[in-house]
Amino acid sequence: MKNGLTKEEVLRRVSANAGMEAAYQGMPGKWQERFLNFCTGKGGLPITYDPFFKKIFDPEIHPERLSRLLSLVLGKELKVHRALPNEGTRILDEGSLVIMDIVVEMGDGSIADVEIQKIPYLFPGERAACYSADLLMRQYLRVKGERGKKFSYRDIKKVYTVVLLEKSSEDFRTVPEAWIHKSRQKSDTGIELELLQEYVFIALDMFRRISQNKVEGELEAWMHLLSSDNPEVVGQIVGRYPVFREIYEEIEAFRQDIGGVLDMFS
């Protein structure tokens, strides 16, 4: 990766603008340091934070990136058709909305919710189940409204909930040899029913420990993009998978946009 600006130059640009200076001073010290490290080329982009993930994987601008990531994670060829609103059902007893990170409809009509979790929640399964149920009901209401009397429950397609955990909870440490966990409902008799809801949990901290900076395949390359800025790993990824060159070049160009970077960090 190229070197960025000097720390002095970054601070000079920040102090020259009252709004930027106020935003910088309003950040906790550790975030000021991360901001300066990124702008000066000493640190990588924290892609697992919502605004940065959405910048790199924006389904309106780069649908092919999310399509490829989801295809590899779910083990089937999928293509992002369009982004959907990320506000779901209102939870009546709390008066709040289920707010999801990125929700997309695929070419086959299925829906995927990609969640980024930085805090190791004590109930990742229950939380994901609520998000999945919300996706399913939203799809049901929309499709039934569109098809009217022609509606059939067979018109409802799969909903996938993909959860990326920067720091996994104790649940995931019970299986220390695994970093990706796929789950779906199945019968104890072996009967095959289309139950529509599938889940994938990806523990990025477990991946980093298991991978030891090795790139075994394209899925692992995407995981390294999300969890590591090690120059040696970046070199391996770009050398083997040219598609990542554009992403890393985009990140490098973003370093120069001090105002944009500061806005996202703050």
mmCIF file of C-alpha atoms in Angstrom:
data_model
loop_
_atom_site.group_PDB
_atom_site.id
_atom_site.type_symbol
_atom_site.label_atom_id
_atom_site.label_comp_id
_atom_site.label_asym_id
_atom_site.label_seq_id
_atom_site.Cartn_x
_atom_site.Cartn_y
_atom_site.Cartn_z
ATOM 1 C CA MET A 1 0.000 0.000 0.000
ATOM 2 C CA LYS A 2 1.138 3.510 -0.739
ATOM 3 C CA ASN A 3 2.126 5.928 1.961
ATOM 4 C CA GLY A 4 -0.498 8.484 2.892
ATOM 5 C CA LEU A 5 -0.144 12.074 3.977
ATOM 6 C CA THR A 6 1.951 13.059 6.979
ATOM 7 C CA LYS A 7 0.235 13.465 10.344
ATOM 8 C CA GLU A 8 1.076 17.175 10.319
ATOM 9 C CA GLU A 9 -0.503 17.662 6.895
ATOM 10 C CA VAL A 10 -3.692 15.854 7.937
ATOM 11 C CA LEU A 11 -4.031 17.934 11.109
ATOM 12 C CA ARG A 12 -3.319 21.111 9.154
ATOM 13 C CA ARG A 13 -6.164 20.344 6.734
ATOM 14 C CA VAL A 14 -8.492 19.484 9.604
ATOM 15 C CA SER A 15 -7.748 22.660 11.562
ATOM 16 C CA ALA A 16 -8.303 24.802 8.456
ATOM 17 C CA ASN A 17 -12.006 23.908 8.473
ATOM 18 C CA ALA A 18 -14.123 24.687 11.556
ATOM 19 C CA GLY A 19 -16.569 21.840 10.924
ATOM 20 C CA MET A 20 -13.823 19.287 10.435
ATOM 21 C CA GLU A 21 -11.973 20.545 13.509
ATOM 22 C CA ALA A 22 -15.126 20.205 15.632
ATOM 23 C CA ALA A 23 -15.749 16.672 14.327
ATOM 24 C CA TYR A 24 -12.149 15.644 15.043
ATOM 25 C CA GLN A 25 -12.143 17.096 18.560
ATOM 26 C CA GLY A 26 -15.475 15.388 19.251
ATOM 27 C CA MET A 27 -14.051 11.917 18.622
ATOM 28 C CA PRO A 28 -12.594 9.744 21.424
ATOM 29 C CA GLY A 29 -8.796 9.639 21.468
ATOM 30 C CA LYS A 30 -8.563 6.098 20.101
ATOM 31 C CA TRP A 31 -10.667 7.095 17.095
ATOM 32 C CA GLN A 32 -8.573 10.185 16.490
ATOM 33 C CA GLU A 33 -5.581 7.859 16.378
ATOM 34 C CA ARG A 34 -7.297 5.414 14.004
ATOM 35 C CA PHE A 35 -8.339 8.294 11.763
ATOM 36 C CA LEU A 36 -4.771 9.654 11.622
ATOM 37 C CA ASN A 37 -3.293 6.178 11.080
ATOM 38 C CA PHE A 38 -5.599 5.551 8.133
ATOM 39 C CA CYS A 39 -4.968 8.920 6.496
ATOM 40 C CA THR A 40 -1.192 8.557 6.893
ATOM 41 C CA GLY A 41 -1.114 4.991 5.561
ATOM 42 C CA LYS A 42 -0.185 3.410 8.884
ATOM 43 C CA GLY A 43 -3.514 1.654 9.335
ATOM 44 C CA GLY A 44 -6.223 0.100 7.230
ATOM 45 C CA LEU A 45 -9.845 1.034 6.707
ATOM 46 C CA PRO A 46 -12.054 -0.450 9.483
ATOM 47 C CA ILE A 47 -14.356 -2.120 6.961
ATOM 48 C CA THR A 48 -16.431 -3.873 9.616
ATOM 49 C CA TYR A 49 -17.852 -0.521 10.755
ATOM 50 C CA ASP A 50 -21.194 0.172 9.071
ATOM 51 C CA PRO A 51 -20.331 3.271 6.989
ATOM 52 C CA PHE A 52 -17.117 1.761 5.647
ATOM 53 C CA PHE A 53 -18.681 -1.626 4.845
ATOM 54 C CA LYS A 54 -21.506 0.118 3.010
ATOM 55 C CA LYS A 55 -19.012 2.249 1.080
ATOM 56 C CA ILE A 56 -17.094 -0.789 -0.197
ATOM 57 C CA PHE A 57 -20.132 -3.049 -0.713
ATOM 58 C CA ASP A 58 -22.785 -0.488 -1.699
ATOM 59 C CA PRO A 59 -25.284 -2.652 -3.664
ATOM 60 C CA GLU A 60 -26.323 0.343 -5.781
ATOM 61 C CA ILE A 61 -22.766 1.126 -6.922
ATOM 62 C CA HIS A 62 -20.966 -2.229 -6.659
ATOM 63 C CA PRO A 63 -23.612 -4.996 -6.766
ATOM 64 C CA GLU A 64 -21.029 -7.390 -8.199
ATOM 65 C CA ARG A 65 -18.964 -7.275 -4.992
ATOM 66 C CA LEU A 66 -21.822 -8.248 -2.708
ATOM 67 C CA SER A 67 -23.005 -10.794 -5.285
ATOM 68 C CA ARG A 68 -19.638 -12.529 -5.242
ATOM 69 C CA LEU A 69 -19.272 -12.420 -1.467
ATOM 70 C CA LEU A 70 -22.758 -13.858 -0.901
ATOM 71 C CA SER A 71 -22.266 -16.516 -3.591
ATOM 72 C CA LEU A 72 -19.109 -17.752 -1.889
ATOM 73 C CA VAL A 73 -20.560 -17.579 1.622
ATOM 74 C CA LEU A 74 -23.814 -19.343 0.719
ATOM 75 C CA GLY A 75 -22.260 -21.825 -1.711
ATOM 76 C CA LYS A 76 -24.525 -20.992 -4.651
ATOM 77 C CA GLU A 77 -24.358 -18.536 -7.542
ATOM 78 C CA LEU A 78 -26.360 -15.435 -6.627
ATOM 79 C CA LYS A 79 -26.689 -12.029 -8.205
ATOM 80 C CA VAL A 80 -27.825 -8.888 -6.389
ATOM 81 C CA HIS A 81 -30.867 -7.490 -8.193
ATOM 82 C CA ARG A 82 -31.609 -4.439 -6.036
ATOM 83 C CA ALA A 83 -31.213 -2.937 -2.585
ATOM 84 C CA LEU A 84 -34.238 -2.933 -0.277
ATOM 85 C CA PRO A 85 -35.098 -0.520 2.563
ATOM 86 C CA ASN A 86 -33.297 -1.546 5.736
ATOM 87 C CA GLU A 87 -36.149 -0.529 8.048
ATOM 88 C CA GLY A 88 -38.449 -3.383 8.936
ATOM 89 C CA THR A 89 -41.333 -4.087 11.271
ATOM 90 C CA ARG A 90 -42.072 -1.842 14.227
ATOM 91 C CA ILE A 91 -41.665 -3.633 17.538
ATOM 92 C CA LEU A 92 -44.840 -2.534 19.285
ATOM 93 C CA ASP A 93 -43.799 -2.957 22.895
ATOM 94 C CA GLU A 94 -40.682 -0.818 22.346
ATOM 95 C CA GLY A 95 -41.957 1.529 19.677
ATOM 96 C CA SER A 96 -38.769 0.992 17.659
ATOM 97 C CA LEU A 97 -37.956 -0.416 14.261
ATOM 98 C CA VAL A 98 -35.847 -3.427 13.340
ATOM 99 C CA ILE A 99 -32.956 -1.694 11.551
ATOM 100 C CA MET A 100 -30.822 -3.952 9.384
ATOM 101 C CA ASP A 101 -27.440 -3.175 7.841
ATOM 102 C CA ILE A 102 -27.692 -4.121 4.152
ATOM 103 C CA VAL A 103 -30.779 -5.806 2.690
ATOM 104 C CA VAL A 104 -30.803 -6.940 -0.936
ATOM 105 C CA GLU A 105 -33.074 -8.894 -3.236
ATOM 106 C CA MET A 106 -31.319 -11.438 -5.404
ATOM 107 C CA GLY A 107 -32.053 -12.253 -9.031
ATOM 108 C CA ASP A 108 -33.982 -15.397 -8.037
ATOM 109 C CA GLY A 109 -36.250 -13.416 -5.693
ATOM 110 C CA SER A 110 -34.533 -14.511 -2.479
ATOM 111 C CA ILE A 111 -33.564 -11.881 0.084
ATOM 112 C CA ALA A 112 -30.316 -11.511 2.019
ATOM 113 C CA ASP A 113 -29.621 -9.409 5.085
ATOM 114 C CA VAL A 114 -25.933 -8.799 5.766
ATOM 115 C CA GLU A 115 -25.339 -7.820 9.395
ATOM 116 C CA ILE A 116 -22.138 -6.459 10.920
ATOM 117 C CA GLN A 117 -21.788 -7.025 14.657
ATOM 118 C CA LYS A 118 -18.843 -5.515 16.466
ATOM 119 C CA ILE A 119 -20.066 -6.323 19.977
ATOM 120 C CA PRO A 120 -20.246 -10.013 21.017
ATOM 121 C CA TYR A 121 -23.954 -10.134 21.865
ATOM 122 C CA LEU A 122 -25.033 -12.765 24.371
ATOM 123 C CA PHE A 123 -27.882 -13.897 22.106
ATOM 124 C CA PRO A 124 -26.688 -13.948 18.458
ATOM 125 C CA GLY A 125 -29.066 -16.780 17.505
ATOM 126 C CA GLU A 126 -32.168 -15.147 18.932
ATOM 127 C CA ARG A 127 -31.296 -11.783 17.395
ATOM 128 C CA ALA A 128 -30.689 -13.310 13.966
ATOM 129 C CA ALA A 129 -33.978 -15.243 14.186
ATOM 130 C CA CYS A 130 -35.901 -12.007 14.793
ATOM 131 C CA TYR A 131 -34.215 -10.344 11.811
ATOM 132 C CA SER A 132 -34.946 -13.359 9.615
ATOM 133 C CA ALA A 133 -38.604 -13.436 10.689
ATOM 134 C CA ASP A 134 -38.916 -9.744 9.870
ATOM 135 C CA LEU A 135 -37.450 -10.303 6.392
ATOM 136 C CA LEU A 136 -39.846 -13.157 5.747
ATOM 137 C CA MET A 137 -42.928 -11.174 6.789
ATOM 138 C CA ARG A 138 -41.864 -8.146 4.756
ATOM 139 C CA GLN A 139 -41.496 -10.347 1.691
ATOM 140 C CA TYR A 140 -44.853 -12.033 2.340
ATOM 141 C CA LEU A 141 -46.719 -8.724 2.618
ATOM 142 C CA ARG A 142 -45.027 -7.278 -0.472
ATOM 143 C CA VAL A 143 -45.534 -10.329 -2.709
ATOM 144 C CA LYS A 144 -49.110 -10.876 -1.562
ATOM 145 C CA GLY A 145 -49.866 -7.224 -2.262
ATOM 146 C CA GLU A 146 -48.356 -7.472 -5.752
ATOM 147 C CA ARG A 147 -50.015 -10.758 -6.769
ATOM 148 C CA GLY A 148 -53.380 -10.310 -5.099
ATOM 149 C CA LYS A 149 -55.712 -13.288 -5.685
ATOM 150 C CA LYS A 150 -52.990 -15.055 -7.673
ATOM 151 C CA PHE A 151 -50.760 -15.236 -4.573
ATOM 152 C CA SER A 152 -49.378 -18.612 -3.543
ATOM 153 C CA TYR A 153 -47.073 -19.369 -0.641
ATOM 154 C CA ARG A 154 -44.766 -20.902 -3.248
ATOM 155 C CA ASP A 155 -44.134 -17.342 -4.418
ATOM 156 C CA ILE A 156 -42.167 -16.709 -1.200
ATOM 157 C CA LYS A 157 -38.442 -17.213 -1.685
ATOM 158 C CA LYS A 158 -35.542 -17.944 0.664
ATOM 159 C CA VAL A 159 -34.343 -15.386 3.178
ATOM 160 C CA TYR A 160 -30.683 -15.482 4.198
ATOM 161 C CA THR A 161 -29.307 -13.804 7.306
ATOM 162 C CA VAL A 162 -25.534 -13.421 7.111
ATOM 163 C CA VAL A 163 -23.903 -12.166 10.312
ATOM 164 C CA LEU A 164 -20.281 -10.986 10.317
ATOM 165 C CA LEU A 165 -18.916 -10.897 13.866
ATOM 166 C CA GLU A 166 -15.758 -8.900 14.492
ATOM 167 C CA LYS A 167 -15.636 -10.262 18.042
ATOM 168 C CA SER A 168 -17.505 -13.516 18.524
ATOM 169 C CA SER A 169 -19.245 -14.553 21.723
ATOM 170 C CA GLU A 170 -18.470 -17.616 23.844
ATOM 171 C CA ASP A 171 -20.948 -19.680 21.816
ATOM 172 C CA PHE A 172 -18.553 -19.728 18.877
ATOM 173 C CA ARG A 173 -15.515 -20.619 20.961
ATOM 174 C CA THR A 174 -17.074 -23.996 21.749
ATOM 175 C CA VAL A 175 -16.065 -24.981 18.192
ATOM 176 C CA PRO A 176 -12.518 -23.533 18.030
ATOM 177 C CA GLU A 177 -11.650 -25.180 14.713
ATOM 178 C CA ALA A 178 -14.410 -23.402 12.751
ATOM 179 C CA TRP A 179 -15.010 -19.786 11.755
ATOM 180 C CA ILE A 180 -18.067 -20.089 9.469
ATOM 181 C CA HIS A 181 -21.291 -21.666 10.682
ATOM 182 C CA LYS A 182 -24.268 -22.385 8.406
ATOM 183 C CA SER A 183 -27.658 -23.220 9.805
ATOM 184 C CA ARG A 184 -31.092 -24.057 8.445
ATOM 185 C CA GLN A 185 -34.209 -25.741 9.759
ATOM 186 C CA LYS A 186 -34.609 -29.468 9.081
ATOM 187 C CA SER A 187 -36.876 -32.291 10.168
ATOM 188 C CA ASP A 188 -35.792 -35.104 12.488
ATOM 189 C CA THR A 189 -37.347 -37.646 10.066
ATOM 190 C CA GLY A 190 -35.477 -36.544 6.963
ATOM 191 C CA ILE A 191 -38.536 -35.166 5.185
ATOM 192 C CA GLU A 192 -37.559 -32.264 2.944
ATOM 193 C CA LEU A 193 -39.688 -29.133 3.440
ATOM 194 C CA GLU A 194 -38.889 -25.686 2.030
ATOM 195 C CA LEU A 195 -38.702 -23.797 5.333
ATOM 196 C CA LEU A 196 -37.141 -20.736 3.688
ATOM 197 C CA GLN A 197 -34.899 -19.372 6.484
ATOM 198 C CA GLU A 198 -31.130 -19.900 6.437
ATOM 199 C CA TYR A 199 -28.374 -18.369 8.553
ATOM 200 C CA VAL A 200 -24.638 -17.932 8.253
ATOM 201 C CA PHE A 201 -22.480 -16.739 11.150
ATOM 202 C CA ILE A 202 -18.896 -15.712 10.352
ATOM 203 C CA ALA A 203 -16.567 -15.178 13.303
ATOM 204 C CA LEU A 204 -13.836 -12.949 11.889
ATOM 205 C CA ASP A 205 -11.712 -13.148 15.037
ATOM 206 C CA MET A 206 -11.735 -16.956 14.796
ATOM 207 C CA PHE A 207 -10.894 -16.702 11.089
ATOM 208 C CA ARG A 208 -7.828 -14.552 11.800
ATOM 209 C CA ARG A 209 -6.587 -17.044 14.380
ATOM 210 C CA ILE A 210 -7.158 -20.093 12.172
ATOM 211 C CA SER A 211 -5.951 -18.627 8.852
ATOM 212 C CA GLN A 212 -2.624 -17.334 10.224
ATOM 213 C CA ASN A 213 -2.384 -14.842 7.327
ATOM 214 C CA LYS A 214 -2.695 -17.568 4.683
ATOM 215 C CA VAL A 215 -5.019 -17.200 1.690
ATOM 216 C CA GLU A 216 -6.432 -20.642 0.903
ATOM 217 C CA GLY A 217 -9.111 -19.574 -1.576
ATOM 218 C CA GLU A 218 -11.300 -16.703 -2.770
ATOM 219 C CA LEU A 219 -13.674 -16.873 0.208
ATOM 220 C CA GLU A 220 -10.696 -16.550 2.534
ATOM 221 C CA ALA A 221 -9.489 -13.588 0.458
ATOM 222 C CA TRP A 222 -12.773 -11.768 1.107
ATOM 223 C CA MET A 223 -12.470 -12.563 4.808
ATOM 224 C CA HIS A 224 -8.959 -11.094 4.882
ATOM 225 C CA LEU A 225 -10.289 -7.958 3.168
ATOM 226 C CA LEU A 226 -12.776 -7.612 6.028
ATOM 227 C CA SER A 227 -10.418 -8.398 8.876
ATOM 228 C CA SER A 228 -6.779 -7.635 7.992
ATOM 229 C CA ASP A 229 -4.610 -4.882 6.526
ATOM 230 C CA ASN A 230 -1.403 -6.914 6.680
ATOM 231 C CA PRO A 231 0.665 -5.802 3.615
ATOM 232 C CA GLU A 232 1.860 -9.363 2.973
ATOM 233 C CA VAL A 233 -1.724 -10.659 2.919
ATOM 234 C CA VAL A 234 -2.865 -7.766 0.713
ATOM 235 C CA GLY A 235 -0.089 -8.679 -1.731
ATOM 236 C CA GLN A 236 -1.217 -12.319 -1.818
ATOM 237 C CA ILE A 237 -4.845 -11.335 -2.415
ATOM 238 C CA VAL A 238 -4.163 -8.834 -5.206
ATOM 239 C CA GLY A 239 -1.707 -11.224 -6.868
ATOM 240 C CA ARG A 240 -4.151 -14.128 -6.964
ATOM 241 C CA TYR A 241 -7.461 -12.284 -7.400
ATOM 242 C CA PRO A 242 -7.219 -9.113 -9.532
ATOM 243 C CA VAL A 243 -10.790 -8.110 -8.562
ATOM 244 C CA PHE A 244 -9.386 -6.939 -5.221
ATOM 245 C CA ARG A 245 -6.984 -4.479 -6.838
ATOM 246 C CA GLU A 246 -9.847 -2.075 -7.589
ATOM 247 C CA ILE A 247 -11.054 -2.259 -3.976
ATOM 248 C CA TYR A 248 -7.635 -1.557 -2.483
ATOM 249 C CA GLU A 249 -7.052 1.260 -4.994
ATOM 250 C CA GLU A 250 -10.423 2.714 -3.951
ATOM 251 C CA ILE A 251 -9.341 2.562 -0.307
ATOM 252 C CA GLU A 252 -6.047 4.283 -1.152
ATOM 253 C CA ALA A 253 -7.865 7.053 -3.038
ATOM 254 C CA PHE A 254 -10.231 7.498 -0.102
ATOM 255 C CA ARG A 255 -7.274 8.362 2.140
ATOM 256 C CA GLN A 256 -6.905 11.647 0.261
ATOM 257 C CA ASP A 257 -10.489 12.717 0.997
ATOM 258 C CA ILE A 258 -9.799 14.006 4.506
ATOM 259 C CA GLY A 259 -13.273 15.500 4.925
ATOM 260 C CA GLY A 260 -15.059 12.350 3.758
ATOM 261 C CA VAL A 261 -12.892 10.109 5.916
ATOM 262 C CA LEU A 262 -13.408 12.302 8.971
ATOM 263 C CA ASP A 263 -17.162 12.385 8.422
ATOM 264 C CA MET A 264 -17.342 8.581 8.340
ATOM 265 C CA PHE A 265 -15.027 8.132 11.334
ATOM 266 C CA SER A 266 -16.917 10.670 13.422
#
